[in-house]
PDB file of C-alpha atoms in Angstrom:
ATOM      1  CA  MET A   1       2.068  15.078 -15.888  1.00 67.00           C
ATOM      2  CA  ASP A   2       5.724  15.839 -15.104  1.00 86.00           C
ATOM      3  CA  GLU A   3       5.460  14.838 -11.462  1.00 94.00           C
ATOM      4  CA  PRO A   4       3.191  12.475  -9.543  1.00 97.00           C
ATOM      5  CA  ARG A   5       0.209  14.135  -7.908  1.00 97.00           C
ATOM      6  CA  LEU A   6       0.046  14.060  -4.133  1.00 98.00           C
ATOM      7  CA  THR A   7      -3.295  14.511  -2.393  1.00 97.00           C
ATOM      8  CA  THR A   8      -3.266  15.098   1.354  1.00 97.00           C
ATOM      9  CA  THR A   9      -6.549  13.686   2.581  1.00 96.00           C
ATOM     10  CA  TYR A  10      -5.870  14.610   6.189  1.00 97.00           C
ATOM     11  CA  ASP A  11      -3.255  16.988   7.590  1.00 97.00           C
ATOM     12  CA  PRO A  12      -3.306  17.249  11.389  1.00 96.00           C
ATOM     13  CA  ASP A  13      -1.969  20.284  13.209  1.00 94.00           C
ATOM     14  CA  THR A  14       0.512  18.058  15.045  1.00 96.00           C
ATOM     15  CA  ALA A  15       1.126  14.790  13.218  1.00 97.00           C
ATOM     16  CA  ARG A  16       2.462  11.652  14.919  1.00 97.00           C
ATOM     17  CA  GLY A  17       3.108   9.776  11.697  1.00 98.00           C
ATOM     18  CA  VAL A  18       2.189   9.502   8.037  1.00 98.00           C
ATOM     19  CA  ILE A  19       0.188   7.005   5.982  1.00 98.00           C
ATOM     20  CA  LEU A  20       1.333   6.985   2.361  1.00 98.00           C
ATOM     21  CA  MET A  21      -1.130   5.312  -0.006  1.00 98.00           C
ATOM     22  CA  LEU A  22      -0.180   3.805  -3.365  1.00 98.00           C
ATOM     23  CA  HIS A  23      -2.668   2.600  -5.980  1.00 98.00           C
ATOM     24  CA  GLY A  24      -2.404  -0.228  -8.484  1.00 98.00           C
ATOM     25  CA  GLY A  25      -1.790  -0.209 -12.210  1.00 97.00           C
ATOM     26  CA  GLN A  26      -0.654  -2.368 -15.085  1.00 97.00           C
ATOM     27  CA  GLU A  27       2.419  -4.395 -15.930  1.00 97.00           C
ATOM     28  CA  SER A  28       3.140  -2.243 -18.973  1.00 97.00           C
ATOM     29  CA  SER A  29       1.579   1.097 -19.918  1.00 97.00           C
ATOM     30  CA  HIS A  30       2.941   4.588 -20.504  1.00 96.00           C
ATOM     31  CA  ALA A  31      -0.537   6.115 -20.532  1.00 97.00           C
ATOM     32  CA  PRO A  32      -1.115   8.785 -17.875  1.00 96.00           C
ATOM     33  CA  VAL A  33      -3.101   7.918 -14.762  1.00 97.00           C
ATOM     34  CA  GLU A  34      -6.475   9.656 -14.673  1.00 96.00           C
ATOM     35  CA  ASP A  35      -9.081   9.987 -11.936  1.00 94.00           C
ATOM     36  CA  LYS A  36     -11.458   7.797 -13.946  1.00 94.00           C
ATOM     37  CA  HIS A  37      -9.152   4.783 -13.712  1.00 95.00           C
ATOM     38  CA  ALA A  38     -10.409   2.209 -11.243  1.00 94.00           C
ATOM     39  CA  SER A  39      -6.969   1.508  -9.780  1.00 95.00           C
ATOM     40  CA  TRP A  40      -6.787   5.162  -8.746  1.00 94.00           C
ATOM     41  CA  TRP A  41     -10.308   5.816  -7.506  1.00 95.00           C
ATOM     42  CA  ARG A  42     -10.425   2.624  -5.416  1.00 95.00           C
ATOM     43  CA  MET A  43      -7.562   3.934  -3.299  1.00 97.00           C
ATOM     44  CA  ALA A  44      -9.025   7.441  -3.298  1.00 97.00           C
ATOM     45  CA  ILE A  45     -12.201   5.980  -1.802  1.00 97.00           C
ATOM     46  CA  MET A  46     -10.212   4.027   0.773  1.00 97.00           C
ATOM     47  CA  ALA A  47      -8.249   7.148   1.685  1.00 97.00           C
ATOM     48  CA  ARG A  48     -11.486   9.005   2.392  1.00 96.00           C
ATOM     49  CA  SER A  49     -12.715   6.054   4.446  1.00 97.00           C
ATOM     50  CA  LEU A  50      -9.536   6.165   6.546  1.00 98.00           C
ATOM     51  CA  THR A  51      -9.809   9.882   7.332  1.00 97.00           C
ATOM     52  CA  ARG A  52     -11.647   9.306  10.618  1.00 97.00           C
ATOM     53  CA  PHE A  53      -8.982   6.798  11.693  1.00 98.00           C
ATOM     54  CA  ALA A  54      -6.195   9.205  10.689  1.00 98.00           C
ATOM     55  CA  ARG A  55      -7.819  12.027  12.629  1.00 97.00           C
ATOM     56  CA  ALA A  56      -8.124   9.878  15.755  1.00 96.00           C
ATOM     57  CA  GLY A  57      -4.451   8.916  15.548  1.00 97.00           C
ATOM     58  CA  SER A  58      -3.150  12.346  14.439  1.00 97.00           C
ATOM     59  CA  LEU A  59      -1.755  10.770  11.280  1.00 98.00           C
ATOM     60  CA  ALA A  60      -1.230  12.609   8.019  1.00 98.00           C
ATOM     61  CA  LEU A  61      -2.810  10.771   5.104  1.00 98.00           C
ATOM     62  CA  VAL A  62      -1.230  11.197   1.666  1.00 98.00           C
ATOM     63  CA  LEU A  63      -2.324   9.558  -1.590  1.00 98.00           C
ATOM     64  CA  VAL A  64      -0.055   9.367  -4.647  1.00 98.00           C
ATOM     65  CA  GLN A  65      -1.264   9.421  -8.240  1.00 98.00           C
ATOM     66  CA  TYR A  66       1.472   8.052 -10.501  1.00 98.00           C
ATOM     67  CA  ARG A  67       2.475   9.723 -13.740  1.00 97.00           C
ATOM     68  CA  LYS A  68       2.047   6.496 -15.731  1.00 97.00           C
ATOM     69  CA  ARG A  69      -0.229   3.498 -15.361  1.00 97.00           C
ATOM     70  CA  GLY A  70       2.462   0.848 -15.833  1.00 98.00           C
ATOM     71  CA  TRP A  71       5.330  -0.717 -13.918  1.00 98.00           C
ATOM     72  CA  ASN A  72       7.188  -0.780 -17.237  1.00 97.00           C
ATOM     73  CA  ASP A  73      10.905  -1.210 -16.441  1.00 93.00           C
ATOM     74  CA  ASN A  74      11.753  -3.660 -13.679  1.00 92.00           C
ATOM     75  CA  ALA A  75      15.198  -2.117 -13.238  1.00 92.00           C
ATOM     76  CA  ASP A  76      13.750   1.371 -12.738  1.00 94.00           C
ATOM     77  CA  PRO A  77       9.963   1.087 -12.351  1.00 98.00           C
ATOM     78  CA  ASP A  78       7.943   4.246 -12.921  1.00 97.00           C
ATOM     79  CA  PRO A  79       5.770   3.908  -9.788  1.00 98.00           C
ATOM     80  CA  VAL A  80       8.845   3.338  -7.628  1.00 98.00           C
ATOM     81  CA  ARG A  81      10.338   6.609  -8.847  1.00 98.00           C
ATOM     82  CA  ASP A  82       7.024   8.354  -8.161  1.00 98.00           C
ATOM     83  CA  ALA A  83       6.779   6.884  -4.674  1.00 98.00           C
ATOM     84  CA  ARG A  84      10.311   7.988  -3.830  1.00 98.00           C
ATOM     85  CA  PHE A  85       9.416  11.478  -5.037  1.00 98.00           C
ATOM     86  CA  ALA A  86       6.475  11.378  -2.634  1.00 98.00           C
ATOM     87  CA  LEU A  87       8.754  10.325   0.232  1.00 98.00           C
ATOM     88  CA  ALA A  88      10.983  13.316  -0.424  1.00 97.00           C
ATOM     89  CA  GLU A  89       7.979  15.634  -0.411  1.00 97.00           C
ATOM     90  CA  ILE A  90       6.680  14.100   2.811  1.00 97.00           C
ATOM     91  CA  ALA A  91      10.091  14.482   4.442  1.00 96.00           C
ATOM     92  CA  SER A  92      10.034  18.205   3.695  1.00 95.00           C
ATOM     93  CA  HIS A  93       6.632  18.645   5.369  1.00 95.00           C
ATOM     94  CA  TYR A  94       6.752  16.026   8.150  1.00 96.00           C
ATOM     95  CA  GLN A  95      10.399  15.873   9.123  1.00 93.00           C
ATOM     96  CA  GLY A  96      11.415  12.813  11.103  1.00 94.00           C
ATOM     97  CA  LEU A  97       7.959  11.267  11.327  1.00 98.00           C
ATOM     98  CA  PRO A  98       7.476   7.519  10.823  1.00 98.00           C
ATOM     99  CA  ILE A  99       5.736   6.455   7.617  1.00 98.00           C
ATOM    100  CA  VAL A 100       3.592   3.399   6.913  1.00 98.00           C
ATOM    101  CA  VAL A 101       3.055   2.702   3.227  1.00 98.00           C
ATOM    102  CA  VAL A 102      -0.282   1.167   2.216  1.00 98.00           C
ATOM    103  CA  GLY A 103      -0.330  -0.232  -1.309  1.00 98.00           C
ATOM    104  CA  HIS A 104      -2.867  -2.154  -3.386  1.00 98.00           C
ATOM    105  CA  SER A 105      -1.807  -4.554  -6.170  1.00 98.00           C
ATOM    106  CA  MET A 106       1.077  -2.858  -8.036  1.00 98.00           C
ATOM    107  CA  GLY A 107       1.090  -0.348  -5.181  1.00 98.00           C
ATOM    108  CA  GLY A 108       1.892  -3.197  -2.804  1.00 98.00           C
ATOM    109  CA  ARG A 109       4.886  -4.169  -4.921  1.00 98.00           C
ATOM    110  CA  THR A 110       5.965  -0.537  -5.076  1.00 98.00           C
ATOM    111  CA  ALA A 111       5.659  -0.214  -1.298  1.00 98.00           C
ATOM    112  CA  CYS A 112       7.914  -3.232  -0.799  1.00 98.00           C
ATOM    113  CA  ARG A 113      10.516  -1.789  -3.187  1.00 98.00           C
ATOM    114  CA  ILE A 114      10.733   1.568  -1.343  1.00 98.00           C
ATOM    115  CA  ALA A 115      10.680   0.088   2.167  1.00 98.00           C
ATOM    116  CA  ASP A 116      14.438   0.625   2.453  1.00 98.00           C
ATOM    117  CA  ASP A 117      13.822   4.334   3.019  1.00 98.00           C
ATOM    118  CA  GLU A 118      14.812   5.101   6.620  1.00 97.00           C
ATOM    119  CA  SER A 119      11.555   6.956   7.306  1.00 98.00           C
ATOM    120  CA  ILE A 120       9.416   3.898   6.532  1.00 98.00           C
ATOM    121  CA  HIS A 121       8.546   1.749   9.527  1.00 98.00           C
ATOM    122  CA  GLY A 122       6.301  -0.694   7.728  1.00 98.00           C
ATOM    123  CA  VAL A 123       4.304  -1.762   4.703  1.00 98.00           C
ATOM    124  CA  VAL A 124       0.662  -2.820   4.453  1.00 98.00           C
ATOM    125  CA  ALA A 125       0.145  -4.657   1.160  1.00 98.00           C
ATOM    126  CA  LEU A 126      -3.388  -5.316  -0.096  1.00 98.00           C
ATOM    127  CA  ALA A 127      -3.693  -8.084  -2.711  1.00 98.00           C
ATOM    128  CA  PRO A 128      -0.135  -7.230  -3.767  1.00 98.00           C
ATOM    129  CA  TRP A 129       1.410  -8.082  -7.113  1.00 98.00           C
ATOM    130  CA  LEU A 130       4.576  -9.808  -5.913  1.00 98.00           C
ATOM    131  CA  PRO A 131       5.910 -11.989  -8.729  1.00 97.00           C
ATOM    132  CA  GLU A 132       7.819 -15.155  -7.962  1.00 95.00           C
ATOM    133  CA  GLY A 133      11.323 -14.225  -6.862  1.00 94.00           C
ATOM    134  CA  GLU A 134      10.537 -10.574  -6.094  1.00 97.00           C
ATOM    135  CA  PRO A 135      13.433  -9.241  -3.955  1.00 98.00           C
ATOM    136  CA  VAL A 136      12.811  -8.869  -0.229  1.00 98.00           C
ATOM    137  CA  SER A 137      15.977  -7.042   0.846  1.00 98.00           C
ATOM    138  CA  ALA A 138      14.245  -3.648   1.218  1.00 98.00           C
ATOM    139  CA  LEU A 139      12.125  -5.065   4.067  1.00 98.00           C
ATOM    140  CA  ALA A 140      15.127  -5.611   6.340  1.00 98.00           C
ATOM    141  CA  GLY A 141      14.216  -4.401   9.814  1.00 98.00           C
ATOM    142  CA  LYS A 142      10.758  -3.235   8.695  1.00 98.00           C
ATOM    143  CA  HIS A 143       7.251  -4.489   9.488  1.00 98.00           C
ATOM    144  CA  LEU A 144       5.191  -6.161   6.760  1.00 98.00           C
ATOM    145  CA  ARG A 145       1.473  -6.930   6.777  1.00 98.00           C
ATOM    146  CA  VAL A 146      -0.035  -8.643   3.722  1.00 98.00           C
ATOM    147  CA  ILE A 147      -3.674  -9.559   3.053  1.00 98.00           C
ATOM    148  CA  HIS A 148      -4.973 -11.479   0.042  1.00 98.00           C
ATOM    149  CA  GLY A 149      -8.504 -12.485  -0.942  1.00 96.00           C
ATOM    150  CA  THR A 150      -9.229 -16.155  -1.584  1.00 96.00           C
ATOM    151  CA  ARG A 151     -10.991 -15.305  -4.881  1.00 96.00           C
ATOM    152  CA  ASP A 152      -8.263 -13.098  -6.328  1.00 97.00           C
ATOM    153  CA  LYS A 153      -7.811 -13.956 -10.020  1.00 96.00           C
ATOM    154  CA  TRP A 154      -5.414 -11.092 -10.852  1.00 96.00           C
ATOM    155  CA  THR A 155      -2.530 -11.451  -8.402  1.00 98.00           C
ATOM    156  CA  SER A 156      -1.212 -14.590  -6.746  1.00 97.00           C
ATOM    157  CA  ALA A 157      -1.977 -15.219  -3.092  1.00 97.00           C
ATOM    158  CA  ARG A 158       0.553 -18.064  -3.164  1.00 97.00           C
ATOM    159  CA  TRP A 159       3.325 -15.790  -4.347  1.00 98.00           C
ATOM    160  CA  SER A 160       2.507 -13.109  -1.794  1.00 98.00           C
ATOM    161  CA  HIS A 161       2.546 -15.804   0.887  1.00 98.00           C
ATOM    162  CA  ASP A 162       5.929 -16.975  -0.380  1.00 98.00           C
ATOM    163  CA  PHE A 163       7.179 -13.381  -0.256  1.00 98.00           C
ATOM    164  CA  VAL A 164       6.173 -13.107   3.406  1.00 98.00           C
ATOM    165  CA  ASP A 165       7.857 -16.439   4.147  1.00 98.00           C
ATOM    166  CA  ARG A 166      11.093 -15.160   2.621  1.00 98.00           C
ATOM    167  CA  CYS A 167      10.886 -12.049   4.812  1.00 98.00           C
ATOM    168  CA  GLN A 168      10.943 -14.109   8.006  1.00 98.00           C
ATOM    169  CA  GLY A 169      14.126 -13.434   9.943  1.00 97.00           C
ATOM    170  CA  LEU A 170      14.864 -10.407   7.759  1.00 98.00           C
ATOM    171  CA  ALA A 171      11.919  -8.127   8.508  1.00 98.00           C
ATOM    172  CA  ALA A 172      11.175  -6.922  12.019  1.00 98.00           C
ATOM    173  CA  SER A 173       7.869  -8.784  11.593  1.00 98.00           C
ATOM    174  CA  ALA A 174       5.987 -10.217   8.628  1.00 98.00           C
ATOM    175  CA  THR A 175       2.459 -11.653   8.533  1.00 98.00           C
ATOM    176  CA  TRP A 176       0.145 -12.948   5.809  1.00 98.00           C
ATOM    177  CA  THR A 177      -3.638 -12.871   6.191  1.00 98.00           C
ATOM    178  CA  SER A 178      -6.309 -14.577   4.097  1.00 97.00           C
ATOM    179  CA  LEU A 179      -9.585 -12.773   3.389  1.00 97.00           C
ATOM    180  CA  PRO A 180     -12.189 -15.438   2.541  1.00 95.00           C
ATOM    181  CA  GLY A 181     -14.540 -14.646  -0.325  1.00 93.00           C
ATOM    182  CA  ALA A 182     -12.753 -11.468  -1.399  1.00 95.00           C
ATOM    183  CA  GLY A 183     -11.428 -10.816  -4.898  1.00 95.00           C
ATOM    184  CA  HIS A 184      -8.730  -8.493  -6.130  1.00 96.00           C
ATOM    185  CA  PHE A 185     -10.509  -5.179  -6.463  1.00 95.00           C
ATOM    186  CA  MET A 186     -11.609  -4.670  -2.838  1.00 95.00           C
ATOM    187  CA  LEU A 187     -15.240  -4.282  -3.903  1.00 89.00           C
ATOM    188  CA  ARG A 188     -16.432  -7.017  -1.547  1.00 87.00           C
ATOM    189  CA  ARG A 189     -15.876  -7.046   2.213  1.00 92.00           C
ATOM    190  CA  VAL A 190     -14.847  -3.400   2.087  1.00 94.00           C
ATOM    191  CA  ARG A 191     -14.994  -2.967   5.846  1.00 95.00           C
ATOM    192  CA  LYS A 192     -12.606  -5.896   6.294  1.00 96.00           C
ATOM    193  CA  TRP A 193     -10.059  -4.330   3.942  1.00 97.00           C
ATOM    194  CA  ASN A 194     -10.306  -0.998   5.757  1.00 97.00           C
ATOM    195  CA  ARG A 195     -10.170  -2.605   9.170  1.00 97.00           C
ATOM    196  CA  PHE A 196      -7.063  -4.551   8.197  1.00 98.00           C
ATOM    197  CA  VAL A 197      -5.323  -1.319   7.208  1.00 98.00           C
ATOM    198  CA  GLU A 198      -6.321   0.434  10.417  1.00 98.00           C
ATOM    199  CA  ASP A 199      -5.239  -2.458  12.647  1.00 98.00           C
ATOM    200  CA  SER A 200      -1.981  -2.931  10.738  1.00 98.00           C
ATOM    201  CA  VAL A 201      -1.043   0.755  10.872  1.00 98.00           C
ATOM    202  CA  SER A 202      -1.903   0.855  14.583  1.00 98.00           C
ATOM    203  CA  ASP A 203       0.251  -2.203  15.197  1.00 97.00           C
ATOM    204  CA  ILE A 204       3.228  -0.924  13.199  1.00 98.00           C
ATOM    205  CA  LEU A 205       3.184   2.541  14.783  1.00 97.00           C
ATOM    206  CA  GLY A 206       2.390   1.292  18.282  1.00 96.00           C
ATOM    207  CA  LEU A 207      -0.940   3.076  18.499  1.00 92.00           C
ATOM    208  CA  SER A 208      -3.743   1.832  20.743  1.00 71.00           C
ATOM    209  CA  GLN A 209      -5.029  -1.506  19.485  1.00 53.00           C
ATOM    210  CA  ARG A 210      -8.598  -2.473  18.801  1.00 48.00           C
ATOM    211  CA  ASN A 211     -10.278  -5.834  19.165  1.00 37.00           C
ATOM    212  CA  GLY A 212     -11.161  -8.040  16.230  1.00 37.00           C
ATOM    213  CA  ALA A 213      -7.912  -8.462  14.306  1.00 37.00           C
ATOM    214  CA  SER A 214      -8.084 -10.304  11.003  1.00 38.00           C
ATOM    215  CA  THR A 215      -7.677 -14.066  10.950  1.00 34.00           C
ATOM    216  CA  GLU A 216      -4.483 -15.442   9.505  1.00 42.00           C
ATOM    217  CA  GLY A 217      -4.471 -18.380   7.110  1.00 44.00           C
ATOM    218  CA  THR A 218      -2.737 -20.080   4.238  1.00 42.00           C
ATOM    219  CA  PRO A 219      -3.256 -19.740   0.503  1.00 45.00           C
TER     220      PRO A 219
END
């Protein structure tokens, strides 16, 4: 695959904004991403689940499938290049519209890396892979919402909490939310994960709010 694949799950006649969704992956792998890979189809399922929300808010909903499964080169990560390609494509179709990037695991890290794009208003990171010392400069002036399950054995809730702490005073806003009983793969408490995304996107874009926001906590 020479270019990342973009799937538009919902394309309103008159869009008010865009949700860009980024899936997870591996630390190192040059194998191509396929539909059978769990990191991909988990976000594909979430994208379908968010279609009703996107329709109600007149939000375009775009899902990226990376060319390669791995992060690979920290200086020039493959998914970051793919996500920036997606931003350019979105800009050509939805000129001037605000974008919220929703990323799971490696997708959360990717979202935080590309947040310096002027079209991005905020990032929603789900169980993000944010290694100790991950740079925060791209979040300057942006909104950040992070959620992490208490039973996550794959990515560190403590490190994602530290990342949010380091964004304080830099980002326009930054919050960290604990999801009790949830692991990394978003297979448990699915409605909570989806609800967090919907509430976070609504908050970042200034859409009408709903009751029942997630409870914040500590790792």
